[in-house]
mmCIF file of C-alpha atoms in Angstrom:
data_model
loop_
_atom_site.group_PDB
_atom_site.id
_atom_site.type_symbol
_atom_site.label_atom_id
_atom_site.label_comp_id
_atom_site.label_asym_id
_atom_site.label_seq_id
_atom_site.Cartn_x
_atom_site.Cartn_y
_atom_site.Cartn_z
ATOM 1 C CA UNK J 1 0.132 -0.130 0.238
ATOM 2 C CA UNK J 2 2.950 2.272 0.973
ATOM 3 C CA UNK J 3 4.689 1.952 -2.684
ATOM 4 C CA UNK J 4 1.296 2.668 -4.274
ATOM 5 C CA UNK J 5 0.876 5.544 -2.264
ATOM 6 C CA UNK J 6 4.511 6.820 -3.169
ATOM 7 C CA UNK J 7 3.435 6.355 -6.660
ATOM 8 C CA UNK J 8 0.581 8.470 -6.647
ATOM 9 C CA UNK J 9 1.898 11.254 -4.068
ATOM 10 C CA UNK J 10 5.065 11.770 -5.934
ATOM 11 C CA UNK J 11 4.441 12.948 -9.344
ATOM 12 C CA UNK J 12 1.537 15.160 -7.827
ATOM 13 C CA UNK J 13 4.150 16.600 -4.883
ATOM 14 C CA UNK J 14 6.599 16.930 -8.194
ATOM 15 C CA UNK J 15 4.191 19.319 -10.105
ATOM 16 C CA UNK J 16 2.699 21.170 -7.621
ATOM 17 C CA UNK J 17 5.430 21.962 -4.734
ATOM 18 C CA UNK J 18 6.780 25.109 -4.350
ATOM 19 C CA UNK J 19 10.260 25.826 -3.678
ATOM 20 C CA UNK J 20 9.685 25.284 -0.025
ATOM 21 C CA UNK J 21 8.507 21.557 -1.094
ATOM 22 C CA UNK J 22 4.745 22.147 -0.028
ATOM 23 C CA UNK J 23 2.440 21.132 -2.258
ATOM 24 C CA UNK J 24 -1.562 21.845 -1.160
ATOM 25 C CA UNK J 25 -4.335 20.164 -2.686
ATOM 26 C CA UNK J 26 -7.966 21.095 -3.827
ATOM 27 C CA UNK J 27 -9.180 19.218 -0.682
ATOM 28 C CA UNK J 28 -8.937 21.449 2.493
ATOM 29 C CA UNK J 29 -6.640 20.672 5.027
ATOM 30 C CA UNK J 30 -4.660 17.983 2.687
ATOM 31 C CA UNK J 31 -0.919 18.986 1.756
ATOM 32 C CA UNK J 32 1.690 16.802 -0.004
ATOM 33 C CA UNK J 33 5.232 17.540 1.285
ATOM 34 C CA UNK J 34 8.248 16.864 -0.920
ATOM 35 C CA UNK J 35 12.272 17.473 0.045
ATOM 36 C CA UNK J 36 15.223 16.468 -2.112
ATOM 37 C CA UNK J 37 17.654 16.658 0.710
ATOM 38 C CA UNK J 38 17.844 17.408 4.259
ATOM 39 C CA UNK J 39 16.699 20.384 5.457
ATOM 40 C CA UNK J 40 17.285 22.916 8.335
ATOM 41 C CA UNK J 41 15.169 23.441 11.352
ATOM 42 C CA UNK J 42 11.799 24.252 10.531
ATOM 43 C CA UNK J 43 9.532 26.229 13.483
ATOM 44 C CA UNK J 44 6.135 26.081 13.750
ATOM 45 C CA UNK J 45 2.981 25.777 15.837
ATOM 46 C CA UNK J 46 0.969 23.489 13.867
ATOM 47 C CA UNK J 47 -2.741 22.597 14.384
ATOM 48 C CA UNK J 48 -4.209 19.547 15.008
ATOM 49 C CA UNK J 49 -2.893 17.011 11.958
ATOM 50 C CA UNK J 50 -1.652 13.555 11.163
ATOM 51 C CA UNK J 51 1.515 13.226 8.770
ATOM 52 C CA UNK J 52 1.609 10.403 6.991
ATOM 53 C CA UNK J 53 5.733 9.613 6.431
ATOM 54 C CA UNK J 54 5.838 7.613 2.692
ATOM 55 C CA UNK J 55 9.666 8.353 2.207
ATOM 56 C CA UNK J 56 12.515 9.338 3.836
ATOM 57 C CA UNK J 57 12.687 10.398 7.890
ATOM 58 C CA UNK J 58 12.171 13.270 9.960
ATOM 59 C CA UNK J 59 12.540 14.503 13.902
ATOM 60 C CA UNK J 60 10.285 16.436 15.321
ATOM 61 C CA UNK J 61 10.955 18.058 18.889
ATOM 62 C CA UNK J 62 8.435 19.096 21.318
ATOM 63 C CA UNK J 63 9.710 20.625 24.679
ATOM 64 C CA UNK J 64 11.871 18.126 25.949
ATOM 65 C CA UNK J 65 11.001 14.902 23.616
ATOM 66 C CA UNK J 66 12.264 14.663 20.391
ATOM 67 C CA UNK J 67 10.672 11.739 17.861
ATOM 68 C CA UNK J 68 12.512 10.182 15.269
ATOM 69 C CA UNK J 69 10.808 8.683 12.606
ATOM 70 C CA UNK J 70 10.366 7.384 9.080
ATOM 71 C CA UNK J 71 8.161 5.551 6.138
ATOM 72 C CA UNK J 72 5.535 3.356 6.952
ATOM 73 C CA UNK J 73 5.007 5.756 10.543
ATOM 74 C CA UNK J 74 2.244 8.792 11.567
ATOM 75 C CA UNK J 75 3.119 11.719 13.274
ATOM 76 C CA UNK J 76 0.210 12.940 15.043
ATOM 77 C CA UNK J 77 -0.257 16.286 16.783
ATOM 78 C CA UNK J 78 -3.412 17.202 18.571
ATOM 79 C CA UNK J 79 -3.001 20.325 19.883
ATOM 80 C CA UNK J 80 -1.673 23.750 18.851
ATOM 81 C CA UNK J 81 1.706 23.429 20.068
ATOM 82 C CA UNK J 82 5.049 25.039 18.830
ATOM 83 C CA UNK J 83 7.348 22.222 17.295
ATOM 84 C CA UNK J 84 10.877 22.118 15.487
ATOM 85 C CA UNK J 85 11.230 19.866 12.840
ATOM 86 C CA UNK J 86 13.987 18.820 10.294
ATOM 87 C CA UNK J 87 13.941 16.462 7.798
ATOM 88 C CA UNK J 88 16.588 14.051 8.315
ATOM 89 C CA UNK J 89 16.854 12.065 5.261
ATOM 90 C CA UNK J 90 16.225 12.734 1.439
ATOM 91 C CA UNK J 91 17.740 12.744 -2.023
ATOM 92 C CA UNK J 92 17.115 13.547 -5.404
ATOM 93 C CA UNK J 93 16.330 9.585 -6.200
ATOM 94 C CA UNK J 94 14.430 9.001 -3.173
ATOM 95 C CA UNK J 95 12.829 12.344 -1.866
ATOM 96 C CA UNK J 96 11.119 13.085 1.490
ATOM 97 C CA UNK J 97 7.263 12.440 0.682
ATOM 98 C CA UNK J 98 4.601 12.814 3.721
ATOM 99 C CA UNK J 99 0.989 13.425 3.104
ATOM 100 C CA UNK J 100 -0.461 15.677 5.740
ATOM 101 C CA UNK J 101 -4.263 16.184 6.956
ATOM 102 C CA UNK J 102 -5.353 18.383 9.198
ATOM 103 C CA UNK J 103 -8.029 17.044 11.709
ATOM 104 C CA UNK J 104 -11.381 18.296 11.843
ATOM 105 C CA UNK J 105 -12.628 18.456 15.414
ATOM 106 C CA UNK J 106 -16.450 18.411 13.790
ATOM 107 C CA UNK J 107 -16.021 15.608 12.030
ATOM 108 C CA UNK J 108 -14.248 13.577 14.833
ATOM 109 C CA UNK J 109 -17.015 14.800 17.439
ATOM 110 C CA UNK J 110 -19.756 13.624 14.905
ATOM 111 C CA UNK J 111 -17.766 9.712 14.616
ATOM 112 C CA UNK J 112 -16.630 9.624 18.440
ATOM 113 C CA UNK J 113 -20.595 9.793 18.892
ATOM 114 C CA UNK J 114 -21.145 7.231 16.701
ATOM 115 C CA UNK J 115 -18.473 5.101 17.963
ATOM 116 C CA UNK J 116 -19.429 5.212 21.250
ATOM 117 C CA UNK J 117 -15.775 5.443 22.273
ATOM 118 C CA UNK J 118 -14.496 7.718 24.826
ATOM 119 C CA UNK J 119 -11.277 9.760 24.929
ATOM 120 C CA UNK J 120 -7.912 9.105 26.840
ATOM 121 C CA UNK J 121 -7.983 10.734 30.015
ATOM 122 C CA UNK J 122 -5.042 12.271 29.340
ATOM 123 C CA UNK J 123 -2.426 11.832 26.222
ATOM 124 C CA UNK J 124 0.530 13.739 24.902
ATOM 125 C CA UNK J 125 -0.210 16.120 21.992
ATOM 126 C CA UNK J 126 2.590 14.535 19.570
ATOM 127 C CA UNK J 127 3.184 11.057 19.079
ATOM 128 C CA UNK J 128 4.333 8.402 16.108
ATOM 129 C CA UNK J 129 2.638 5.238 15.669
ATOM 130 C CA UNK J 130 2.906 2.811 12.273
ATOM 131 C CA UNK J 131 0.566 4.057 9.820
ATOM 132 C CA UNK J 132 -2.182 1.158 9.554
ATOM 133 C CA UNK J 133 -3.319 -0.197 5.983
ATOM 134 C CA UNK J 134 -6.841 0.893 6.587
ATOM 135 C CA UNK J 135 -5.387 4.687 6.898
ATOM 136 C CA UNK J 136 -3.104 4.158 3.790
ATOM 137 C CA UNK J 137 -5.843 2.688 1.690
ATOM 138 C CA UNK J 138 -8.291 5.918 2.435
ATOM 139 C CA UNK J 139 -5.359 8.277 1.367
ATOM 140 C CA UNK J 140 -4.480 6.359 -1.511
ATOM 141 C CA UNK J 141 -8.248 6.890 -2.540
ATOM 142 C CA UNK J 142 -8.368 10.390 -1.626
ATOM 143 C CA UNK J 143 -5.042 11.379 -3.293
ATOM 144 C CA UNK J 144 -6.127 9.716 -6.634
ATOM 145 C CA UNK J 145 -9.108 11.548 -6.548
ATOM 146 C CA UNK J 146 -6.937 14.797 -7.091
ATOM 147 C CA UNK J 147 -6.540 13.669 -10.738
ATOM 148 C CA UNK J 148 -10.266 13.869 -11.208
ATOM 149 C CA UNK J 149 -11.829 17.419 -10.336
ATOM 150 C CA UNK J 150 -14.999 16.673 -11.258
ATOM 151 C CA UNK J 151 -15.357 13.981 -8.741
ATOM 152 C CA UNK J 152 -13.678 15.876 -5.838
ATOM 153 C CA UNK J 153 -17.086 17.955 -5.023
ATOM 154 C CA UNK J 154 -19.107 14.952 -4.789
ATOM 155 C CA UNK J 155 -16.754 12.732 -3.158
ATOM 156 C CA UNK J 156 -14.001 14.389 -1.159
ATOM 157 C CA UNK J 157 -15.771 14.548 2.316
ATOM 158 C CA UNK J 158 -16.391 10.995 2.346
ATOM 159 C CA UNK J 159 -13.420 10.272 1.968
ATOM 160 C CA UNK J 160 -11.869 12.239 4.321
ATOM 161 C CA UNK J 161 -14.440 11.202 6.890
ATOM 162 C CA UNK J 162 -13.259 7.714 6.327
ATOM 163 C CA UNK J 163 -9.852 8.887 6.863
ATOM 164 C CA UNK J 164 -11.136 10.559 10.140
ATOM 165 C CA UNK J 165 -13.160 7.120 10.928
ATOM 166 C CA UNK J 166 -9.519 4.988 10.918
ATOM 167 C CA UNK J 167 -7.551 7.201 12.578
ATOM 168 C CA UNK J 168 -10.092 7.164 15.243
ATOM 169 C CA UNK J 169 -10.334 3.063 15.359
ATOM 170 C CA UNK J 170 -6.139 2.710 15.174
ATOM 171 C CA UNK J 171 -3.264 3.296 17.724
ATOM 172 C CA UNK J 172 -3.851 7.123 17.350
ATOM 173 C CA UNK J 173 -7.862 6.834 18.294
ATOM 174 C CA UNK J 174 -8.141 7.478 21.983
ATOM 175 C CA UNK J 175 -5.622 10.881 21.767
ATOM 176 C CA UNK J 176 -7.809 12.167 18.666
ATOM 177 C CA UNK J 177 -10.974 11.877 20.145
ATOM 178 C CA UNK J 178 -9.928 14.160 22.804
ATOM 179 C CA UNK J 179 -10.547 16.303 19.875
ATOM 180 C CA UNK J 180 -14.264 15.749 19.244
ATOM 181 C CA UNK J 181 -15.397 16.280 23.139
ATOM 182 C CA UNK J 182 -17.781 18.787 22.677
ATOM 183 C CA UNK J 183 -16.675 22.119 25.285
ATOM 184 C CA UNK J 184 -14.062 20.125 26.398
ATOM 185 C CA UNK J 185 -11.076 22.186 27.423
ATOM 186 C CA UNK J 186 -9.268 21.254 24.235
ATOM 187 C CA UNK J 187 -12.133 22.638 22.108
ATOM 188 C CA UNK J 188 -12.509 26.203 24.304
ATOM 189 C CA UNK J 189 -8.767 26.726 24.286
ATOM 190 C CA UNK J 190 -8.862 26.281 20.788
ATOM 191 C CA UNK J 191 -11.508 29.336 20.097
ATOM 192 C CA UNK J 192 -8.499 31.168 21.864
ATOM 193 C CA UNK J 193 -5.927 30.174 19.873
ATOM 194 C CA UNK J 194 -7.991 30.746 16.137
ATOM 195 C CA UNK J 195 -8.584 34.099 17.733
ATOM 196 C CA UNK J 196 -4.849 34.248 18.492
ATOM 197 C CA UNK J 197 -3.709 33.506 14.816
ATOM 198 C CA UNK J 198 -6.212 35.431 13.154
ATOM 199 C CA UNK J 199 -5.032 39.044 15.315
ATOM 200 C CA UNK J 200 -1.578 37.975 16.112
ATOM 201 C CA UNK J 201 -0.093 41.340 15.052
ATOM 202 C CA UNK J 202 -2.588 43.337 17.517
ATOM 203 C CA UNK J 203 -1.990 43.735 20.928
ATOM 204 C CA UNK J 204 -2.785 40.599 23.428
ATOM 205 C CA UNK J 205 -6.271 41.147 25.741
ATOM 206 C CA UNK J 206 -6.304 38.136 27.859
ATOM 207 C CA UNK J 207 -9.390 38.822 29.316
ATOM 208 C CA UNK J 208 -11.092 38.913 25.832
ATOM 209 C CA UNK J 209 -9.344 35.446 24.975
ATOM 210 C CA UNK J 210 -10.332 33.951 28.582
ATOM 211 C CA UNK J 211 -14.331 35.478 27.649
ATOM 212 C CA UNK J 212 -13.917 33.696 24.018
ATOM 213 C CA UNK J 213 -12.974 30.458 25.863
ATOM 214 C CA UNK J 214 -16.051 30.445 28.476
ATOM 215 C CA UNK J 215 -13.076 30.599 31.362
ATOM 216 C CA UNK J 216 -12.113 32.828 34.143
ATOM 217 C CA UNK J 217 -8.557 34.617 33.653
ATOM 218 C CA UNK J 218 -6.976 31.845 36.015
ATOM 219 C CA UNK J 219 -8.520 29.204 34.681
ATOM 220 C CA UNK J 220 -7.750 30.340 30.969
ATOM 221 C CA UNK J 221 -4.103 30.514 31.968
ATOM 222 C CA UNK J 222 -3.881 27.348 33.307
ATOM 223 C CA UNK J 223 -5.662 25.721 30.795
ATOM 224 C CA UNK J 224 -4.244 27.250 27.750
ATOM 225 C CA UNK J 225 -0.621 26.199 29.164
ATOM 226 C CA UNK J 226 -1.622 22.800 29.944
ATOM 227 C CA UNK J 227 -2.690 22.269 26.122
ATOM 228 C CA UNK J 228 -0.328 24.178 24.307
ATOM 229 C CA UNK J 229 2.980 24.195 26.562
ATOM 230 C CA UNK J 230 3.169 28.382 26.214
ATOM 231 C CA UNK J 231 1.206 31.352 28.018
ATOM 232 C CA UNK J 232 -0.641 33.177 25.575
ATOM 233 C CA UNK J 233 1.773 35.340 25.706
ATOM 234 C CA UNK J 234 4.579 33.178 24.658
ATOM 235 C CA UNK J 235 2.100 31.782 21.790
ATOM 236 C CA UNK J 236 1.741 35.227 20.372
ATOM 237 C CA UNK J 237 5.231 35.793 20.385
ATOM 238 C CA UNK J 238 5.920 32.681 18.517
ATOM 239 C CA UNK J 239 3.746 33.321 15.937
ATOM 240 C CA UNK J 240 5.043 36.754 15.190
ATOM 241 C CA UNK J 241 8.596 35.456 14.963
ATOM 242 C CA UNK J 242 7.460 32.776 12.559
ATOM 243 C CA UNK J 243 5.580 34.927 10.368
ATOM 244 C CA UNK J 244 8.328 37.520 10.435
ATOM 245 C CA UNK J 245 10.777 34.751 9.066
ATOM 246 C CA UNK J 246 8.420 33.431 6.740
ATOM 247 C CA UNK J 247 7.958 37.108 5.050
ATOM 248 C CA UNK J 248 11.400 37.821 4.800
ATOM 249 C CA UNK J 249 12.308 34.375 3.267
ATOM 250 C CA UNK J 250 9.352 33.996 1.011
ATOM 251 C CA UNK J 251 8.556 37.711 0.346
ATOM 252 C CA UNK J 252 12.138 39.606 0.697
ATOM 253 C CA UNK J 253 10.692 41.688 3.426
ATOM 254 C CA UNK J 254 13.637 43.803 5.408
ATOM 255 C CA UNK J 255 14.290 43.038 8.958
ATOM 256 C CA UNK J 256 12.219 46.224 10.046
ATOM 257 C CA UNK J 257 9.387 45.692 7.590
ATOM 258 C CA UNK J 258 8.723 42.157 9.184
ATOM 259 C CA UNK J 259 8.935 43.365 12.572
ATOM 260 C CA UNK J 260 6.437 45.745 12.066
ATOM 261 C CA UNK J 261 4.154 44.061 10.400
ATOM 262 C CA UNK J 262 4.219 41.008 13.031
ATOM 263 C CA UNK J 263 3.225 44.029 15.710
ATOM 264 C CA UNK J 264 6.531 44.916 16.860
ATOM 265 C CA UNK J 265 7.435 48.511 17.801
ATOM 266 C CA UNK J 266 10.845 48.213 18.487
ATOM 267 C CA UNK J 267 13.561 46.771 15.885
ATOM 268 C CA UNK J 268 15.934 46.269 18.351
ATOM 269 C CA UNK J 269 13.603 44.065 20.568
ATOM 270 C CA UNK J 270 12.097 42.026 17.655
ATOM 271 C CA UNK J 271 16.103 41.022 16.903
ATOM 272 C CA UNK J 272 16.594 40.156 20.442
ATOM 273 C CA UNK J 273 14.067 37.858 20.649
ATOM 274 C CA UNK J 274 14.212 36.414 16.914
ATOM 275 C CA UNK J 275 17.747 35.563 17.838
ATOM 276 C CA UNK J 276 16.774 33.656 21.042
ATOM 277 C CA UNK J 277 14.278 31.421 19.181
ATOM 278 C CA UNK J 278 16.075 30.938 15.722
ATOM 279 C CA UNK J 279 19.499 30.792 17.054
ATOM 280 C CA UNK J 280 20.954 33.623 15.195
ATOM 281 C CA UNK J 281 19.834 37.472 14.407
ATOM 282 C CA UNK J 282 17.707 37.898 11.378
ATOM 283 C CA UNK J 283 20.222 39.248 8.864
ATOM 284 C CA UNK J 284 22.424 36.002 9.562
ATOM 285 C CA UNK J 285 19.741 33.900 9.624
ATOM 286 C CA UNK J 286 18.317 35.083 6.301
ATOM 287 C CA UNK J 287 22.105 34.883 4.530
ATOM 288 C CA UNK J 288 22.412 31.215 6.237
ATOM 289 C CA UNK J 289 19.173 30.459 4.335
ATOM 290 C CA UNK J 290 19.546 31.956 1.163
ATOM 291 C CA UNK J 291 23.099 30.108 1.156
ATOM 292 C CA UNK J 292 21.178 26.898 1.674
ATOM 293 C CA UNK J 293 18.784 27.809 -1.308
ATOM 294 C CA UNK J 294 21.818 28.665 -3.698
ATOM 295 C CA UNK J 295 23.798 25.471 -2.467
ATOM 296 C CA UNK J 296 20.767 23.345 -2.764
ATOM 297 C CA UNK J 297 19.930 25.013 -6.612
#
């Protein structure tokens, strides 16, 4: 099944990936990833997702935990948590390939109710398990549907739902079910996270976030940190820095332009915080990134 999935994903990724190796699809939340060489460290605050690795290998670090995984395994992220990742094995003949699906809490809620299964009392927000054959089979049929644009509107929803079903029925199931518990702490915090994501360049008002989550400010702080591993302010800061780095890399923004665009009032403060997060100040980091791009070309 993995070989069939590689045969389906590889040509699509080669035809549609951008210079960062990301190939969006017509199915909302479904993305193919391709890389022909090991990558530099990549920083992100990921939405809940599952990533099926088809070829090559990757390393993901969250906090003090590191996960090394490769072909035939799936990475599950069940909360908006900061991660540092790196593709560790890839080359031109055997590029790193993965298929990423963002998890839909509404679909999970409906399926979990039908399956009458209870979520785990406690689970880590990041885990790695072997990819089950049923998940790979549903993913294969979903990818093949990309070549049938007339069929996409009719069939994509049921295939996405089927893929969620097999994930819920498999080894990742108990952790995923937590996303579908109506008005759970995870769902409430996710509403606040969505607001921070949409307004990350604006001043942060914790009282407003707590109100969106339906919690008192003290309870909000406690549950936000428990679920995301960050305080709301740290979460916003990392989002700002990640977006600023993307703007400088992808859009050619200047250091000061990126700093002001993401909400900083002081370029010097932006430079200090950028260096603490990414290991070097913006100008030096950009030069190193551009040198890597030239070397790859």
